[in-house]
Amino acid sequence: MDERELANHVLEIVDQTAYRVAARQVIGVHLAVGGRRGFDLDLLHTAFSDVVRGTVADGAELFVKVLPVRHHCPNCRTNFEATKDDCPCPECGHPHTEIIGGEELRVLNLDIDDTAA
Ligand SMILES: [Zn+2]
């Protein structure tokens, strides 16, 4: 999935949500993405303002929260947060830890303008 696909995917969710809550105008979209997805946030913002043109979210501001990648140590069973793919365990120093999570993609919240006609 690249930035444009993600933007389209987000728009789909926004569109459905706006319809469900009968929102006329979405002015802000709060998004959470896992740190492993490695999106270019600038590209994502550009793609987003592109795809929302003419939709209920036209001109909406995109807020992206990058979630930390969690690792699990097979040696001492510690779970910890880190950004890199392969990181040593902070507890026991084990060099290879398993990645759990980091692939999340969630629309957390929408800011809706109810005053729009
Ligand atoms: Zn460990």
PDB file of C-alpha atoms and ligand atoms in Angstrom:
ATOM      1  CA  MET A   1       0.000   0.000   0.000  1.00  0.00           C
ATOM      2  CA  ASP A   2       1.486   3.351  -0.944  1.00  0.00           C
ATOM      3  CA  GLU A   3       0.525   6.816   0.280  1.00  0.00           C
ATOM      4  CA  ARG A   4      -2.138   7.333  -2.349  1.00  0.00           C
ATOM      5  CA  GLU A   5      -3.756   3.969  -1.642  1.00  0.00           C
ATOM      6  CA  LEU A   6      -3.707   4.748   2.044  1.00  0.00           C
ATOM      7  CA  ALA A   7      -5.290   8.140   1.397  1.00  0.00           C
ATOM      8  CA  ASN A   8      -8.034   6.469  -0.641  1.00  0.00           C
ATOM      9  CA  HIS A   9      -8.559   3.875   2.041  1.00  0.00           C
ATOM     10  CA  VAL A  10      -8.853   6.574   4.700  1.00  0.00           C
ATOM     11  CA  LEU A  11     -11.263   8.526   2.530  1.00  0.00           C
ATOM     12  CA  GLU A  12     -13.457   5.430   2.239  1.00  0.00           C
ATOM     13  CA  ILE A  13     -13.664   5.113   6.017  1.00  0.00           C
ATOM     14  CA  VAL A  14     -14.236   8.841   6.422  1.00  0.00           C
ATOM     15  CA  ASP A  15     -16.951   8.768   3.801  1.00  0.00           C
ATOM     16  CA  GLN A  16     -18.803   5.874   5.436  1.00  0.00           C
ATOM     17  CA  THR A  17     -18.476   7.385   8.898  1.00  0.00           C
ATOM     18  CA  ALA A  18     -19.646  10.803   7.736  1.00  0.00           C
ATOM     19  CA  TYR A  19     -22.649   9.163   6.094  1.00  0.00           C
ATOM     20  CA  ARG A  20     -23.476   7.190   9.224  1.00  0.00           C
ATOM     21  CA  VAL A  21     -23.396  10.226  11.487  1.00  0.00           C
ATOM     22  CA  ALA A  22     -24.998  12.434   8.834  1.00  0.00           C
ATOM     23  CA  ALA A  23     -22.058  14.827   8.814  1.00  0.00           C
ATOM     24  CA  ARG A  24     -22.100  17.471   6.130  1.00  0.00           C
ATOM     25  CA  GLN A  25     -18.509  18.536   6.378  1.00  0.00           C
ATOM     26  CA  VAL A  26     -15.495  16.794   7.837  1.00  0.00           C
ATOM     27  CA  ILE A  27     -12.814  19.285   8.795  1.00  0.00           C
ATOM     28  CA  GLY A  28     -10.274  17.031  10.463  1.00  0.00           C
ATOM     29  CA  VAL A  29      -9.259  13.381  10.257  1.00  0.00           C
ATOM     30  CA  HIS A  30      -7.221  11.742  12.990  1.00  0.00           C
ATOM     31  CA  LEU A  31      -5.329   8.717  11.803  1.00  0.00           C
ATOM     32  CA  ALA A  32      -3.094   6.211  13.549  1.00  0.00           C
ATOM     33  CA  VAL A  33      -0.600   4.178  11.539  1.00  0.00           C
ATOM     34  CA  GLY A  34       1.841   1.566  12.732  1.00  0.00           C
ATOM     35  CA  GLY A  35       5.501   2.549  12.692  1.00  0.00           C
ATOM     36  CA  ARG A  36       6.437  -0.358  10.429  1.00  0.00           C
ATOM     37  CA  ARG A  37       4.404   0.887   7.528  1.00  0.00           C
ATOM     38  CA  GLY A  38       6.988   3.563   6.884  1.00  0.00           C
ATOM     39  CA  PHE A  39       4.776   6.047   5.123  1.00  0.00           C
ATOM     40  CA  ASP A  40       6.176   9.323   3.940  1.00  0.00           C
ATOM     41  CA  LEU A  41       3.954  11.705   5.873  1.00  0.00           C
ATOM     42  CA  ASP A  42       4.467  14.599   3.469  1.00  0.00           C
ATOM     43  CA  LEU A  43       3.422  12.433   0.542  1.00  0.00           C
ATOM     44  CA  LEU A  44       0.487  11.172   2.549  1.00  0.00           C
ATOM     45  CA  HIS A  45      -0.722  14.684   3.304  1.00  0.00           C
ATOM     46  CA  THR A  46      -0.418  15.645  -0.348  1.00  0.00           C
ATOM     47  CA  ALA A  47      -2.214  12.500  -1.508  1.00  0.00           C
ATOM     48  CA  PHE A  48      -4.919  13.034   1.061  1.00  0.00           C
ATOM     49  CA  SER A  49      -5.689  16.631   0.121  1.00  0.00           C
ATOM     50  CA  ASP A  50      -5.808  15.373  -3.471  1.00  0.00           C
ATOM     51  CA  VAL A  51      -8.264  12.526  -3.017  1.00  0.00           C
ATOM     52  CA  VAL A  52     -10.655  14.397  -0.715  1.00  0.00           C
ATOM     53  CA  ARG A  53     -11.272  17.120  -3.267  1.00  0.00           C
ATOM     54  CA  GLY A  54     -15.000  17.335  -3.928  1.00  0.00           C
ATOM     55  CA  THR A  55     -15.874  14.926  -1.133  1.00  0.00           C
ATOM     56  CA  VAL A  56     -17.383  15.448   2.317  1.00  0.00           C
ATOM     57  CA  ALA A  57     -13.824  15.837   3.601  1.00  0.00           C
ATOM     58  CA  ASP A  58     -12.748  18.466   1.076  1.00  0.00           C
ATOM     59  CA  GLY A  59     -10.145  20.681   2.751  1.00  0.00           C
ATOM     60  CA  ALA A  60     -10.036  18.543   5.879  1.00  0.00           C
ATOM     61  CA  GLU A  61      -6.855  18.530   7.864  1.00  0.00           C
ATOM     62  CA  LEU A  62      -5.122  15.194   8.348  1.00  0.00           C
ATOM     63  CA  PHE A  63      -3.549  14.387  11.708  1.00  0.00           C
ATOM     64  CA  VAL A  64      -1.300  11.360  11.697  1.00  0.00           C
ATOM     65  CA  LYS A  65      -0.176   9.592  14.810  1.00  0.00           C
ATOM     66  CA  VAL A  66       2.595   7.086  14.202  1.00  0.00           C
ATOM     67  CA  LEU A  67       2.258   4.186  16.608  1.00  0.00           C
ATOM     68  CA  PRO A  68       5.367   2.623  18.094  1.00  0.00           C
ATOM     69  CA  VAL A  69       6.473  -0.790  16.900  1.00  0.00           C
ATOM     70  CA  ARG A  70       6.366  -3.358  19.659  1.00  0.00           C
ATOM     71  CA  HIS A  71       8.913  -6.118  20.029  1.00  0.00           C
ATOM     72  CA  HIS A  72       8.830  -9.325  21.984  1.00  0.00           C
ATOM     73  CA  CYS A  73      11.940 -10.938  23.409  1.00  0.00           C
ATOM     74  CA  PRO A  74      11.880 -14.737  23.032  1.00  0.00           C
ATOM     75  CA  ASN A  75      14.510 -15.081  25.733  1.00  0.00           C
ATOM     76  CA  CYS A  76      13.080 -13.193  28.709  1.00  0.00           C
ATOM     77  CA  ARG A  77       9.557 -12.582  27.319  1.00  0.00           C
ATOM     78  CA  THR A  78       9.742  -8.826  27.697  1.00  0.00           C
ATOM     79  CA  ASN A  79       7.605  -6.716  25.396  1.00  0.00           C
ATOM     80  CA  PHE A  80       9.005  -3.317  24.548  1.00  0.00           C
ATOM     81  CA  GLU A  81       8.566  -0.496  22.098  1.00  0.00           C
ATOM     82  CA  ALA A  82      11.133   0.378  19.479  1.00  0.00           C
ATOM     83  CA  THR A  83      11.275   1.666  15.961  1.00  0.00           C
ATOM     84  CA  LYS A  84      13.832  -0.491  14.176  1.00  0.00           C
ATOM     85  CA  ASP A  85      13.193  -3.937  12.765  1.00  0.00           C
ATOM     86  CA  ASP A  86      15.875  -5.753  14.581  1.00  0.00           C
ATOM     87  CA  CYS A  87      16.630  -4.458  18.002  1.00  0.00           C
ATOM     88  CA  PRO A  88      18.250  -5.988  21.028  1.00  0.00           C
ATOM     89  CA  CYS A  89      16.206  -6.612  24.128  1.00  0.00           C
ATOM     90  CA  PRO A  90      16.571  -3.783  26.682  1.00  0.00           C
ATOM     91  CA  GLU A  91      16.182  -6.267  29.544  1.00  0.00           C
ATOM     92  CA  CYS A  92      18.552  -9.111  28.716  1.00  0.00           C
ATOM     93  CA  GLY A  93      20.396  -7.859  25.635  1.00  0.00           C
ATOM     94  CA  HIS A  94      19.167 -10.699  23.405  1.00  0.00           C
ATOM     95  CA  PRO A  95      20.065  -9.533  19.864  1.00  0.00           C
ATOM     96  CA  HIS A  96      17.035 -10.836  18.008  1.00  0.00           C
ATOM     97  CA  THR A  97      13.544  -9.934  19.046  1.00  0.00           C
ATOM     98  CA  GLU A  98      10.231 -10.539  17.328  1.00  0.00           C
ATOM     99  CA  ILE A  99       8.143  -7.707  16.049  1.00  0.00           C
ATOM    100  CA  ILE A 100       4.546  -7.607  17.186  1.00  0.00           C
ATOM    101  CA  GLY A 101       2.343  -4.897  15.776  1.00  0.00           C
ATOM    102  CA  GLY A 102       3.430  -1.870  13.830  1.00  0.00           C
ATOM    103  CA  GLU A 103       1.042  -2.590  10.949  1.00  0.00           C
ATOM    104  CA  GLU A 104      -1.976  -0.859  12.447  1.00  0.00           C
ATOM    105  CA  LEU A 105      -4.134   1.445  10.425  1.00  0.00           C
ATOM    106  CA  ARG A 106      -6.998   3.169  12.175  1.00  0.00           C
ATOM    107  CA  VAL A 107      -9.094   6.240  11.768  1.00  0.00           C
ATOM    108  CA  LEU A 108      -9.335   7.407  15.360  1.00  0.00           C
ATOM    109  CA  ASN A 109     -11.605  10.363  15.106  1.00  0.00           C
ATOM    110  CA  LEU A 110     -13.221  12.830  12.757  1.00  0.00           C
ATOM    111  CA  ASP A 111     -13.704  16.517  13.373  1.00  0.00           C
ATOM    112  CA  ILE A 112     -17.062  17.480  12.009  1.00  0.00           C
ATOM    113  CA  ASP A 113     -18.398  20.902  11.206  1.00  0.00           C
ATOM    114  CA  ASP A 114     -22.115  20.851  11.915  1.00  0.00           C
ATOM    115  CA  THR A 115     -22.632  24.433  10.902  1.00  0.00           C
ATOM    116  CA  ALA A 116     -21.904  23.841   7.218  1.00  0.00           C
ATOM    117  CA  ALA A 117     -24.971  24.133   5.073  1.00  0.00           C
TER     118      ALA A 117
HETATM  119 ZN    ZN B   1      15.110 -10.217  26.705  1.00  0.00          ZN
END
